[in-house]
Amino acid sequence: MSFKTSFLAAIAAPRFKDADTPWGRVRVLALTGDAYDKYAAARAKTKSVTRGNALFVVATVVAPETNKPVFTEDDVDDLCDGNTSAVLALAELATSVNAEDEFQDAAGNAMTAGTTG
Protein backbone atom coordinates (compact mmCIF):
# COMPACT_ATOMS: atom_id res chain seq x y z
CA MET A 1 0.00 0.00 0.00
CA SER A 2 1.36 3.41 -0.92
CA PHE A 3 2.17 6.10 1.60
CA LYS A 4 -0.63 8.27 0.23
CA THR A 5 -3.24 5.51 0.54
CA SER A 6 -2.10 4.60 4.05
CA PHE A 7 -1.99 8.22 5.18
CA LEU A 8 -5.43 9.08 3.80
CA ALA A 9 -6.88 5.96 5.44
CA ALA A 10 -5.33 6.96 8.77
CA ILE A 11 -6.77 10.46 8.73
CA ALA A 12 -10.18 9.25 7.49
CA ALA A 13 -10.62 6.87 10.43
CA PRO A 14 -12.67 8.55 13.17
CA ARG A 15 -10.69 9.11 16.36
CA PHE A 16 -12.27 9.46 19.75
CA LYS A 17 -11.84 8.48 23.36
CA ASP A 18 -14.62 7.47 25.74
CA ALA A 19 -13.89 8.74 29.22
CA ASP A 20 -15.45 8.51 32.65
CA THR A 21 -15.58 11.90 34.35
CA PRO A 22 -16.89 12.88 37.78
CA TRP A 23 -20.07 14.01 35.98
CA GLY A 24 -20.61 10.93 33.83
CA ARG A 25 -19.25 9.21 30.73
CA VAL A 26 -18.45 11.26 27.63
CA ARG A 27 -16.93 10.70 24.23
CA VAL A 28 -14.30 13.18 23.12
CA LEU A 29 -13.75 13.51 19.39
CA ALA A 30 -10.62 14.30 17.45
CA LEU A 31 -11.63 17.16 15.18
CA THR A 32 -11.84 16.79 11.42
CA GLY A 33 -10.46 19.58 9.27
CA ASP A 34 -13.87 21.22 8.81
CA ALA A 35 -14.74 20.93 12.50
CA TYR A 36 -11.35 22.38 13.46
CA ASP A 37 -11.85 25.31 11.08
CA LYS A 38 -15.25 26.06 12.64
CA TYR A 39 -13.77 25.89 16.16
CA ALA A 40 -10.76 28.01 15.19
CA ALA A 41 -12.99 30.69 13.65
CA ALA A 42 -15.05 30.90 16.85
CA ARG A 43 -11.88 30.85 18.99
CA ALA A 44 -10.32 33.69 16.99
CA LYS A 45 -13.18 35.98 18.04
CA THR A 46 -12.20 35.90 21.72
CA LYS A 47 -9.10 36.55 23.79
CA SER A 48 -10.59 34.75 26.78
CA VAL A 49 -8.84 31.50 27.67
CA THR A 50 -11.94 30.33 29.54
CA ARG A 51 -14.17 31.01 26.53
CA GLY A 52 -11.64 29.26 24.27
CA ASN A 53 -11.75 26.19 26.52
CA ALA A 54 -15.55 26.25 26.51
CA LEU A 55 -15.61 26.46 22.71
CA PHE A 56 -13.23 23.48 22.50
CA VAL A 57 -15.48 21.47 24.81
CA VAL A 58 -18.50 22.36 22.66
CA ALA A 59 -16.61 21.23 19.54
CA THR A 60 -15.35 17.93 20.91
CA VAL A 61 -17.56 16.47 23.66
CA VAL A 62 -20.43 14.21 22.56
CA ALA A 63 -22.70 11.66 24.20
CA PRO A 64 -21.14 8.20 23.71
CA GLU A 65 -24.52 6.58 23.06
CA THR A 66 -25.57 8.93 20.26
CA ASN A 67 -22.49 10.87 19.12
CA LYS A 68 -24.63 14.00 19.50
CA PRO A 69 -23.02 17.10 21.02
CA VAL A 70 -23.45 17.41 24.76
CA PHE A 71 -23.16 21.20 24.56
CA THR A 72 -23.98 23.78 21.90
CA GLU A 73 -22.71 27.31 21.35
CA ASP A 74 -25.75 28.43 23.36
CA ASP A 75 -24.09 26.81 26.41
CA VAL A 76 -20.78 28.69 26.13
CA ASP A 77 -21.78 31.48 28.54
CA ASP A 78 -22.92 28.92 31.13
CA LEU A 79 -19.66 27.00 30.72
CA CYS A 80 -17.70 30.23 31.26
CA ASP A 81 -19.71 31.40 34.27
CA GLY A 82 -19.30 28.26 36.35
CA ASN A 83 -16.40 26.32 37.80
CA THR A 84 -13.63 26.85 35.27
CA SER A 85 -11.63 23.90 36.59
CA ALA A 86 -14.38 21.52 35.44
CA VAL A 87 -14.39 23.01 31.94
CA LEU A 88 -10.59 22.98 31.92
CA ALA A 89 -10.59 19.26 32.79
CA LEU A 90 -12.75 18.49 29.74
CA ALA A 91 -10.71 20.84 27.53
CA GLU A 92 -7.48 19.12 28.61
CA LEU A 93 -9.00 15.73 27.82
CA ALA A 94 -10.02 17.04 24.40
CA THR A 95 -6.52 18.43 23.86
CA SER A 96 -4.98 15.05 24.64
CA VAL A 97 -7.31 13.27 22.19
CA ASN A 98 -6.56 15.81 19.47
CA ALA A 99 -2.80 15.65 20.07
CA GLU A 100 -2.34 11.89 20.34
CA ASP A 101 0.24 10.43 18.05
CA GLU A 102 -1.41 7.03 17.76
CA PHE A 103 -3.24 6.41 14.51
CA GLN A 104 -4.73 3.35 12.84
CA ASP A 105 -3.72 1.89 9.53
CA ALA A 106 -6.29 0.79 6.94
CA ALA A 107 -6.63 -2.58 8.74
CA GLY A 108 -7.33 -0.87 12.09
CA ASN A 109 -3.92 -1.64 13.59
CA ALA A 110 -2.47 0.98 15.91
CA MET A 111 0.48 2.91 14.53
CA THR A 112 2.55 5.55 16.26
CA ALA A 113 3.47 8.65 14.33
CA GLY A 114 6.97 9.93 14.85
CA THR A 115 10.05 11.24 13.20
CA THR A 116 13.61 10.10 13.02
CA GLY A 117 16.75 11.92 12.26
XYZ file of N, CA and C in Angstrom:
351
model
N 0.846 -1.169 0.000
C 0.000 0.000 0.000
C 0.896 1.238 0.000
N 0.540 2.208 -0.808
C 1.365 3.408 -0.924
C 1.237 4.279 0.324
N 2.215 5.148 0.497
C 2.172 6.101 1.604
C 0.880 6.907 1.553
N 0.551 7.415 0.372
C -0.631 8.266 0.230
C -1.891 7.519 0.659
N -2.063 6.304 0.192
C -3.241 5.512 0.542
C -3.288 5.248 2.041
N -2.159 4.874 2.612
C -2.095 4.601 4.049
C -2.390 5.850 4.868
N -1.813 6.967 4.455
C -1.995 8.221 5.184
C -3.450 8.676 5.128
N -4.039 8.649 3.936
C -5.429 9.077 3.798
C -6.375 8.170 4.579
N -6.070 6.882 4.637
C -6.880 5.958 5.438
C -6.754 6.288 6.925
N -5.553 6.637 7.358
C -5.333 6.958 8.773
C -6.087 8.215 9.184
N -6.087 9.231 8.332
C -6.772 10.462 8.728
C -8.280 10.378 8.515
N -8.737 9.425 7.709
C -10.179 9.253 7.492
C -10.839 8.483 8.633
N -10.061 7.669 9.335
C -10.622 6.871 10.427
C -11.020 7.795 11.576
N -12.265 7.692 12.055
C -12.672 8.547 13.171
C -11.850 8.237 14.412
N -11.451 9.287 15.121
C -10.687 9.113 16.358
C -11.480 9.712 17.499
N -11.568 8.969 18.570
C -12.266 9.460 19.750
C -11.789 8.671 20.953
N -12.141 9.186 22.116
C -11.843 8.479 23.360
C -13.072 8.592 24.252
N -13.560 7.468 24.739
C -14.620 7.470 25.739
C -13.956 7.610 27.100
N -14.521 8.467 27.934
C -13.890 8.736 29.224
C -14.945 8.868 30.315
N -14.615 8.316 31.474
C -15.450 8.514 32.654
C -14.970 9.774 33.350
N -15.894 10.665 33.630
C -15.580 11.898 34.346
C -16.373 11.895 35.648
N -16.088 12.809 36.553
C -16.888 12.880 37.785
C -18.371 13.158 37.518
N -18.692 13.622 36.325
C -20.065 14.006 35.985
C -20.749 12.981 35.097
N -20.053 11.950 34.702
C -20.612 10.925 33.828
C -19.670 10.605 32.681
N -20.083 9.672 31.853
C -19.252 9.212 30.730
C -19.476 10.114 29.523
N -18.394 10.458 28.851
C -18.455 11.262 27.631
C -17.569 10.640 26.565
N -17.803 11.046 25.349
C -16.929 10.701 24.230
C -16.316 12.012 23.751
N -15.005 12.001 23.599
C -14.295 13.185 23.121
C -13.753 12.879 21.733
N -14.124 13.719 20.787
C -13.753 13.507 19.392
C -12.458 14.212 19.032
N -11.706 13.598 18.140
C -10.624 14.303 17.454
C -11.291 15.060 16.310
N -10.969 16.319 16.173
C -11.633 17.156 15.179
C -11.192 16.829 13.761
N -12.150 16.860 12.849
C -11.838 16.786 11.422
C -11.394 18.176 10.976
N -10.902 18.280 9.775
C -10.463 19.581 9.270
C -11.563 20.622 9.300
N -12.754 20.273 8.819
C -13.870 21.220 8.814
C -14.290 21.611 10.225
N -14.361 20.638 11.123
C -14.741 20.929 12.504
C -13.687 21.808 13.174
N -12.410 21.551 12.884
C -11.355 22.382 13.456
C -11.453 23.809 12.933
N -11.720 23.968 11.644
C -11.854 25.313 11.076
C -12.988 26.079 11.742
N -14.115 25.414 11.982
C -15.251 26.058 12.642
C -14.879 26.469 14.067
N -14.218 25.563 14.802
C -13.770 25.885 16.160
C -12.775 27.041 16.138
N -11.797 26.981 15.245
C -10.761 28.013 15.186
C -11.348 29.381 14.857
N -12.350 29.420 13.992
C -12.994 30.694 13.652
C -13.697 31.279 14.878
N -14.383 30.431 15.638
C -15.048 30.905 16.853
C -14.016 31.324 17.895
N -12.939 30.558 18.011
C -11.882 30.851 18.992
C -11.181 32.158 18.673
N -11.023 32.466 17.398
C -10.325 33.688 16.991
C -11.087 34.949 17.393
N -12.355 34.822 17.690
C -13.177 35.981 18.043
C -13.061 36.370 19.513
N -12.314 35.595 20.299
C -12.196 35.896 21.720
C -10.741 35.832 22.165
N -10.423 36.630 23.166
C -9.100 36.549 23.785
C -9.176 35.820 25.120
N -10.373 35.412 25.507
C -10.588 34.750 26.784
C -10.166 33.286 26.713
N -9.265 32.902 27.597
C -8.838 31.504 27.673
C -10.011 30.624 28.099
N -10.789 31.099 29.059
C -11.938 30.329 29.536
C -12.944 30.100 28.416
N -13.220 31.138 27.643
C -14.165 31.007 26.525
C -13.582 30.071 25.459
N -12.287 30.163 25.221
C -11.643 29.256 24.275
C -11.773 27.807 24.708
N -11.576 27.553 26.005
C -11.747 26.192 26.524
C -13.189 25.724 26.357
N -14.139 26.607 26.645
C -15.552 26.253 26.507
C -15.885 25.931 25.050
N -15.370 26.710 24.128
C -15.610 26.456 22.705
C -15.020 25.112 22.275
N -13.857 24.763 22.830
C -13.231 23.483 22.500
C -14.068 22.322 23.041
N -14.605 22.485 24.236
C -15.484 21.470 24.814
C -16.736 21.307 23.948
N -17.325 22.412 23.529
C -18.504 22.361 22.656
C -18.178 21.599 21.372
N -16.999 21.841 20.825
C -16.613 21.234 19.542
C -16.278 19.753 19.644
N -15.910 19.277 20.821
C -15.347 17.928 20.913
C -16.109 16.935 21.778
N -16.926 17.374 22.700
C -17.560 16.468 23.663
C -18.951 16.067 23.173
N -19.146 14.752 23.011
C -20.430 14.213 22.561
C -20.886 13.110 23.510
N -22.161 12.776 23.416
C -22.700 11.659 24.196
C -22.243 10.353 23.549
N -21.654 9.431 24.307
C -21.140 8.198 23.711
C -22.229 7.327 23.085
N -23.438 7.418 23.578
C -24.519 6.577 23.059
C -25.020 7.052 21.697
N -24.951 8.356 21.461
C -25.571 8.930 20.260
C -24.610 9.672 19.336
N -23.438 10.006 19.838
C -22.485 10.868 19.123
C -23.054 12.258 18.859
N -24.056 12.652 19.610
C -24.627 13.998 19.496
C -23.911 14.907 20.487
N -23.704 16.172 20.106
C -23.021 17.098 21.017
C -23.718 17.193 22.372
N -22.919 17.216 23.417
C -23.447 17.414 24.761
C -23.810 18.884 24.947
N -22.968 19.764 24.433
C -23.159 21.203 24.559
C -23.274 21.829 23.176
N -23.917 22.995 23.128
C -23.976 23.781 21.899
C -23.363 25.145 22.180
N -23.245 25.955 21.151
C -22.712 27.307 21.346
C -23.590 28.120 22.287
N -24.858 27.752 22.412
C -25.747 28.432 23.363
C -25.330 28.181 24.809
N -24.533 27.150 25.057
C -24.085 26.811 26.408
C -22.766 27.471 26.792
N -22.121 28.153 25.872
C -20.781 28.689 26.133
C -20.783 29.641 27.322
N -21.750 30.547 27.407
C -21.778 31.477 28.541
C -21.909 30.729 29.861
N -22.774 29.711 29.901
C -22.920 28.919 31.130
C -21.617 28.203 31.478
N -20.931 27.680 30.477
C -19.655 27.001 30.718
C -18.605 27.975 31.247
N -18.678 29.220 30.823
C -17.703 30.228 31.261
C -18.029 30.792 32.642
N -19.294 30.781 33.014
C -19.707 31.396 34.275
C -19.526 30.482 35.475
N -19.378 29.206 35.247
C -19.301 28.257 36.352
C -17.869 27.963 36.767
N -17.688 26.791 37.312
C -16.397 26.317 37.799
C -15.463 26.078 36.610
N -14.501 26.960 36.442
C -13.627 26.848 35.271
C -12.734 25.616 35.329
N -12.482 25.088 36.519
C -11.626 23.897 36.586
C -12.326 22.689 35.968
N -13.647 22.623 36.058
C -14.380 21.517 35.440
C -14.306 21.608 33.918
N -14.492 22.813 33.385
C -14.393 23.013 31.937
C -12.964 22.750 31.480
N -11.994 23.206 32.255
C -10.592 22.980 31.918
C -10.277 21.485 31.870
N -10.835 20.711 32.789
C -10.590 19.261 32.787
C -11.071 18.629 31.483
N -12.255 19.023 31.009
C -12.752 18.493 29.736
C -11.927 19.005 28.565
N -11.529 20.273 28.616
C -10.715 20.835 27.532
C -9.357 20.142 27.459
N -8.764 19.832 28.606
C -7.475 19.124 28.607
C -7.629 17.707 28.061
N -8.728 17.052 28.384
C -8.996 15.727 27.823
C -9.129 15.832 26.306
N -9.860 16.835 25.839
C -10.025 17.042 24.398
C -8.691 17.356 23.732
N -7.850 18.121 24.404
C -6.524 18.430 23.863
C -5.706 17.161 23.718
N -5.763 16.286 24.719
C -4.976 15.048 24.639
C -5.463 14.163 23.497
N -6.771 14.089 23.287
C -7.307 13.275 22.193
C -6.878 13.850 20.850
N -6.890 15.165 20.736
C -6.557 15.805 19.467
C -5.057 15.887 19.223
N -4.249 15.597 20.235
C -2.796 15.653 20.073
C -2.147 14.279 20.073
N -2.926 13.227 20.272
C -2.344 11.888 20.343
C -1.599 11.559 19.066
N -0.536 10.811 19.231
C 0.242 10.431 18.053
C -0.005 8.980 17.654
N -1.083 8.389 18.170
C -1.414 7.030 17.759
C -2.531 7.072 16.723
N -2.282 6.460 15.601
C -3.242 6.406 14.511
C -3.499 4.949 14.174
N -4.467 4.708 13.305
C -4.731 3.354 12.845
C -4.443 3.269 11.360
N -3.905 2.114 10.958
C -3.719 1.893 9.528
C -5.044 1.428 8.925
N -5.059 1.161 7.637
C -6.293 0.788 6.942
C -6.920 -0.473 7.526
N -6.125 -1.339 8.144
C -6.634 -2.575 8.744
C -7.074 -2.374 10.193
N -6.931 -1.147 10.720
C -7.330 -0.870 12.089
C -6.255 -1.147 13.114
N -5.024 -1.399 12.670
C -3.916 -1.645 13.590
C -3.337 -0.322 14.063
N -3.030 -0.246 15.357
C -2.469 0.981 15.913
C -1.079 1.231 15.351
N -0.838 2.478 15.019
C 0.477 2.905 14.533
C 0.846 4.163 15.305
N 2.103 4.352 15.589
C 2.553 5.553 16.258
C 3.256 6.441 15.260
N 2.818 7.693 15.211
C 3.472 8.655 14.331
C 4.729 9.148 15.024
N 5.732 9.421 14.266
C 6.965 9.926 14.845
C 7.940 10.289 13.753
N 9.023 10.872 14.165
C 10.051 11.242 13.200
C 11.376 10.656 13.640
N 12.255 10.545 12.715
C 13.611 10.099 13.017
C 14.564 11.104 12.424
N 15.773 11.063 12.902
C 16.749 11.921 12.263
C 17.507 12.769 13.165
